[in-house]
């Protein structure tokens, strides 16, 4: 009897061991590689005019995390960049895949969207920019290679905590008579970054997503290995525009105050350019003046604190989670201007007299060029990569566009997973992704050139991602 029991126990142990062998415990590795440029001057893309850096204020990094459950291995990478192009990231993925064996379609690489970072795709032009292309590609690849080499037994957890104070929808309806002409000489229904004056602002044209979602990874001794956080906020801004002419802080403060009350000076345009795409603008509220870089530190601290609160909500880091990753290629139609739009663009570009150009709506000639470029583009379609990842009960969506809040909230709501993270600028930066409803309202993000693909793209991508999440959910 005792022997029988012993045999039974042994069998149970063997079957447990076999089961464990079928699904080995999670392994994870993480690495951060410095990708700060060494050669200057470098133009920092992200505005309508040059913004030249002659040195680096902060180090830039490629930060990678590799997870492996024995059946699926993938890498998630964040790089400090405005938004690296798909072909640049493909170069880095090819190098990393060669060295690690991780397939390139099991790599998600996204950008932080800093508007004060170097270009990443220069193959010709100024030597420092061309040199940086290699620093960037090698650094991103190296981050994956090092994270892979550091794989060790690990456990993961995920949680969400809100930080509503730092997000503001930047598209606004304005009071009657306040809407300026758009670059095409027409009136949009909403305006991007309309300033903070209560006399001008009516109400925002969309929601915000207050949540910070985190993935926390610990090693076998429960020591933190990696933390991946996601927040629906555009870049913060509040940095001096051009370090070559960095004004003293007091001068900058004074000029800031003066320019804020000026109606239309060159300096005011410069100040606005810093804030152009920022969603960390408290529309309708007056915020105390900040020194250069101060607001970035404040938001970073608040975001870090919120990530800490989220971390406290993780009851248990688990080593027995199921991983999955799906990449899909989706083909979209490029947006084409109508014959009337082409004729109007040609008429705008025919204006050569500087005084007459001054009288055109702001950025009219810029968008006339964009319109003609969209008309003359030889390709009819653009194929983009979509990714869906499963880490236990957490889902991650990767979209290679500047995604609208509505799309992120919609995916989170309709996802079959209890928690979903939506990452924009994943595996590329292919322009803005307004929803069809936001296209109807007009505004900067919807203008041809700023947006390059068919107007129902967000619907197509959401449908695909929900199917992919459904497939991942079925894995057991
Ligand atoms: Zn931006």
GROMACS .gro file of N, CA and C in nm, residues 6-81:
model
  228
    6UNK      N    1   0.366   0.552  -0.296
    6UNK     CA    2   0.493   0.610  -0.338
    6UNK      C    3   0.500   0.619  -0.490
    7UNK      N    4   0.458   0.507  -0.554
    7UNK     CA    5   0.461   0.505  -0.701
    7UNK      C    6   0.369   0.614  -0.757
    8UNK      N    7   0.248   0.621  -0.694
    8UNK     CA    8   0.153   0.722  -0.741
    8UNK      C    9   0.214   0.863  -0.729
    9UNK      N   10   0.277   0.888  -0.612
    9UNK     CA   11   0.339   1.019  -0.591
    9UNK      C   12   0.447   1.044  -0.695
   10UNK      N   13   0.529   0.938  -0.717
   10UNK     CA   14   0.635   0.952  -0.816
   10UNK      C   15   0.578   0.983  -0.955
   11UNK      N   16   0.469   0.910  -0.987
   11UNK     CA   17   0.406   0.934  -1.118
   11UNK      C   18   0.356   1.078  -1.129
   12UNK      N   19   0.295   1.123  -1.018
   12UNK     CA   20   0.245   1.261  -1.017
   12UNK      C   21   0.360   1.360  -1.038
   13UNK      N   22   0.471   1.331  -0.967
   13UNK     CA   23   0.588   1.418  -0.980
   13UNK      C   24   0.638   1.418  -1.123
   14UNK      N   25   0.643   1.296  -1.182
   14UNK     CA   26   0.693   1.286  -1.320
   14UNK      C   27   0.600   1.361  -1.415
   15UNK      N   28   0.467   1.342  -1.391
   15UNK     CA   29   0.374   1.410  -1.483
   15UNK      C   30   0.383   1.562  -1.466
   16UNK      N   31   0.403   1.607  -1.341
   16UNK     CA   32   0.421   1.751  -1.320
   16UNK      C   33   0.546   1.800  -1.392
   17UNK      N   34   0.653   1.718  -1.379
   17UNK     CA   35   0.779   1.755  -1.445
   17UNK      C   36   0.760   1.761  -1.597
   18UNK      N   37   0.687   1.661  -1.650
   18UNK     CA   38   0.664   1.660  -1.795
   18UNK      C   39   0.585   1.783  -1.838
   19UNK      N   40   0.483   1.815  -1.754
   19UNK     CA   41   0.400   1.930  -1.786
   19UNK      C   42   0.484   2.058  -1.788
   20UNK      N   43   0.571   2.065  -1.686
   20UNK     CA   44   0.659   2.183  -1.678
   20UNK      C   45   0.751   2.190  -1.799
   21UNK      N   46   0.795   2.071  -1.844
   21UNK     CA   47   0.883   2.069  -1.961
   21UNK      C   48   0.808   2.117  -2.085
   22UNK      N   49   0.677   2.089  -2.090
   22UNK     CA   50   0.598   2.136  -2.204
   22UNK      C   51   0.592   2.288  -2.205
   23UNK      N   52   0.576   2.344  -2.088
   23UNK     CA   53   0.573   2.490  -2.083
   23UNK      C   54   0.674   2.541  -1.981
   24UNK      N   55   0.799   2.560  -2.023
   24UNK     CA   56   0.900   2.606  -1.928
   24UNK      C   57   0.862   2.743  -1.874
   25UNK      N   58   0.914   2.775  -1.757
   25UNK     CA   59   0.882   2.904  -1.696
   25UNK      C   60   0.938   3.018  -1.781
   26UNK      N   61   0.881   3.133  -1.758
   26UNK     CA   62   0.920   3.253  -1.834
   26UNK      C   63   1.066   3.290  -1.813
   27UNK      N   64   1.128   3.336  -1.921
   27UNK     CA   65   1.262   3.395  -1.912
   27UNK      C   66   1.255   3.536  -1.973
   28UNK      N   67   1.331   3.625  -1.914
   28UNK     CA   68   1.330   3.764  -1.964
   28UNK      C   69   1.469   3.826  -1.954
   29UNK      N   70   1.495   3.921  -2.042
   29UNK     CA   71   1.619   3.996  -2.037
   29UNK      C   72   1.592   4.140  -2.078
   30UNK      N   73   1.672   4.231  -2.028
   30UNK     CA   74   1.652   4.372  -2.062
   30UNK      C   75   1.787   4.441  -2.078
   31UNK      N   76   1.790   4.544  -2.162
   31UNK     CA   77   1.915   4.620  -2.182
   31UNK      C   78   1.882   4.760  -2.231
   32UNK      N   79   1.967   4.856  -2.192
   32UNK     CA   80   1.957   4.993  -2.244
   32UNK      C   81   2.090   5.029  -2.309
   33UNK      N   82   2.084   5.072  -2.434
   33UNK     CA   83   2.206   5.107  -2.506
   33UNK      C   84   2.203   5.257  -2.537
   34UNK      N   85   2.312   5.324  -2.508
   34UNK     CA   86   2.323   5.469  -2.532
   34UNK      C   87   2.330   5.495  -2.683
   35UNK      N   88   2.237   5.577  -2.734
   35UNK     CA   89   2.239   5.612  -2.877
   35UNK      C   90   2.248   5.765  -2.894
   36UNK      N   91   2.314   5.829  -2.798
   36UNK     CA   92   2.332   5.975  -2.807
   36UNK      C   93   2.424   6.008  -2.925
   37UNK      N   94   2.387   6.104  -3.009
   37UNK     CA   95   2.477   6.140  -3.120
   37UNK      C   96   2.609   6.198  -3.069
   38UNK      N   97   2.713   6.169  -3.145
   38UNK     CA   98   2.847   6.221  -3.107
   38UNK      C   99   2.888   6.335  -3.199
   39UNK      N  100   2.828   6.337  -3.319
   39UNK     CA  101   2.868   6.439  -3.417
   39UNK      C  102   2.757   6.541  -3.437
   40UNK      N  103   2.794   6.667  -3.441
   40UNK     CA  104   2.699   6.779  -3.456
   40UNK      C  105   2.753   6.874  -3.563
   41UNK      N  106   2.674   6.967  -3.615
   41UNK     CA  107   2.534   6.997  -3.581
   41UNK      C  108   2.437   6.897  -3.645
   42UNK      N  109   2.321   6.883  -3.578
   42UNK     CA  110   2.216   6.795  -3.628
   42UNK      C  111   2.083   6.869  -3.625
   43UNK      N  112   2.009   6.861  -3.734
   43UNK     CA  113   1.875   6.919  -3.732
   43UNK      C  114   1.780   6.823  -3.661
   44UNK      N  115   1.697   6.878  -3.572
   44UNK     CA  116   1.602   6.795  -3.499
   44UNK      C  117   1.466   6.805  -3.568
   45UNK      N  118   1.421   6.697  -3.634
   45UNK     CA  119   1.297   6.705  -3.710
   45UNK      C  120   1.175   6.710  -3.617
   46UNK      N  121   1.062   6.755  -3.674
   46UNK     CA  122   0.938   6.757  -3.596
   46UNK      C  123   0.869   6.892  -3.601
   47UNK      N  124   0.928   6.988  -3.671
   47UNK     CA  125   0.863   7.118  -3.687
   47UNK      C  126   0.864   7.159  -3.833
   48UNK      N  127   0.814   7.277  -3.863
   48UNK     CA  128   0.809   7.322  -4.002
   48UNK      C  129   0.936   7.396  -4.044
   49UNK      N  130   1.024   7.424  -3.946
   49UNK     CA  131   1.149   7.491  -3.981
   49UNK      C  132   1.264   7.420  -3.911
   50UNK      N  133   1.388   7.455  -3.953
   50UNK     CA  134   1.506   7.389  -3.896
   50UNK      C  135   1.517   7.417  -3.747
   51UNK      N  136   1.566   7.321  -3.673
   51UNK     CA  137   1.588   7.334  -3.528
   51UNK      C  138   1.718   7.259  -3.499
   52UNK      N  139   1.828   7.334  -3.502
   52UNK     CA  140   1.960   7.271  -3.506
   52UNK      C  141   2.018   7.254  -3.366
   53UNK      N  142   2.065   7.134  -3.336
   53UNK     CA  143   2.133   7.106  -3.209
   53UNK      C  144   2.283   7.104  -3.231
   54UNK      N  145   2.358   7.162  -3.137
   54UNK     CA  146   2.504   7.158  -3.146
   54UNK      C  147   2.563   7.070  -3.036
   55UNK      N  148   2.479   7.024  -2.945
   55UNK     CA  149   2.525   6.930  -2.842
   55UNK      C  150   2.402   6.860  -2.786
   56UNK      N  151   2.426   6.759  -2.702
   56UNK     CA  152   2.314   6.686  -2.643
   56UNK      C  153   2.292   6.732  -2.500
   57UNK      N  154   2.167   6.759  -2.465
   57UNK     CA  155   2.134   6.799  -2.327
   57UNK      C  156   2.117   6.677  -2.238
   58UNK      N  157   2.056   6.570  -2.296
   58UNK     CA  158   2.032   6.446  -2.221
   58UNK      C  159   2.077   6.327  -2.306
   59UNK      N  160   2.119   6.218  -2.240
   59UNK     CA  161   2.152   6.098  -2.319
   59UNK      C  162   2.027   6.037  -2.382
   60UNK      N  163   2.042   5.979  -2.499
   60UNK     CA  164   1.933   5.909  -2.567
   60UNK      C  165   1.959   5.758  -2.559
   61UNK      N  166   1.851   5.681  -2.554
   61UNK     CA  167   1.867   5.536  -2.538
   61UNK      C  168   1.776   5.456  -2.630
   62UNK      N  169   1.822   5.335  -2.659
   62UNK     CA  170   1.733   5.229  -2.710
   62UNK      C  171   1.721   5.130  -2.594
   63UNK      N  172   1.597   5.107  -2.550
   63UNK     CA  173   1.574   5.019  -2.434
   63UNK      C  174   1.495   4.898  -2.480
   64UNK      N  175   1.551   4.781  -2.458
   64UNK     CA  176   1.488   4.658  -2.509
   64UNK      C  177   1.455   4.562  -2.396
   65UNK      N  178   1.348   4.486  -2.419
   65UNK     CA  179   1.306   4.381  -2.327
   65UNK      C  180   1.275   4.259  -2.414
   66UNK      N  181   1.334   4.146  -2.381
   66UNK     CA  182   1.303   4.021  -2.453
   66UNK      C  183   1.233   3.927  -2.355
   67UNK      N  184   1.121   3.870  -2.399
   67UNK     CA  185   1.047   3.772  -2.318
   67UNK      C  186   1.043   3.640  -2.394
   68UNK      N  187   1.049   3.529  -2.320
   68UNK     CA  188   1.049   3.396  -2.383
   68UNK      C  189   0.979   3.298  -2.290
   69UNK      N  190   0.871   3.235  -2.338
   69UNK     CA  191   0.802   3.135  -2.255
   69UNK      C  192   0.833   2.992  -2.300
   70UNK      N  193   0.936   2.979  -2.383
   70UNK     CA  194   0.972   2.846  -2.433
   70UNK      C  195   0.910   2.817  -2.568
   71UNK      N  196   0.790   2.871  -2.591
   71UNK     CA  197   0.723   2.852  -2.720
   71UNK      C  198   0.731   2.979  -2.805
   72UNK      N  199   0.723   3.093  -2.741
   72UNK     CA  200   0.725   3.221  -2.812
   72UNK      C  201   0.830   3.313  -2.750
   73UNK      N  202   0.909   3.374  -2.837
   73UNK     CA  203   1.007   3.472  -2.788
   73UNK      C  204   0.989   3.600  -2.870
   74UNK      N  205   0.984   3.714  -2.802
   74UNK     CA  206   0.974   3.841  -2.875
   74UNK      C  207   1.048   3.951  -2.802
   75UNK      N  208   1.072   4.061  -2.876
   75UNK     CA  209   1.140   4.178  -2.820
   75UNK      C  210   1.048   4.298  -2.828
   76UNK      N  211   1.047   4.380  -2.723
   76UNK     CA  212   0.978   4.510  -2.725
   76UNK      C  213   1.083   4.617  -2.696
   77UNK      N  214   1.091   4.715  -2.784
   77UNK     CA  215   1.198   4.815  -2.776
   77UNK      C  216   1.138   4.956  -2.780
   78UNK      N  217   1.192   5.047  -2.701
   78UNK     CA  218   1.154   5.188  -2.706
   78UNK      C  219   1.280   5.269  -2.737
   79UNK      N  220   1.271   5.355  -2.840
   79UNK     CA  221   1.387   5.437  -2.874
   79UNK      C  222   1.353   5.585  -2.859
   80UNK      N  223   1.452   5.663  -2.813
   80UNK     CA  224   1.433   5.808  -2.800
   80UNK      C  225   1.449   5.870  -2.938
   81UNK      N  226   1.337   5.892  -3.006
   81UNK     CA  227   1.340   5.947  -3.141
   81UNK      C  228   1.202   6.002  -3.172
   0.00000   0.00000   0.00000
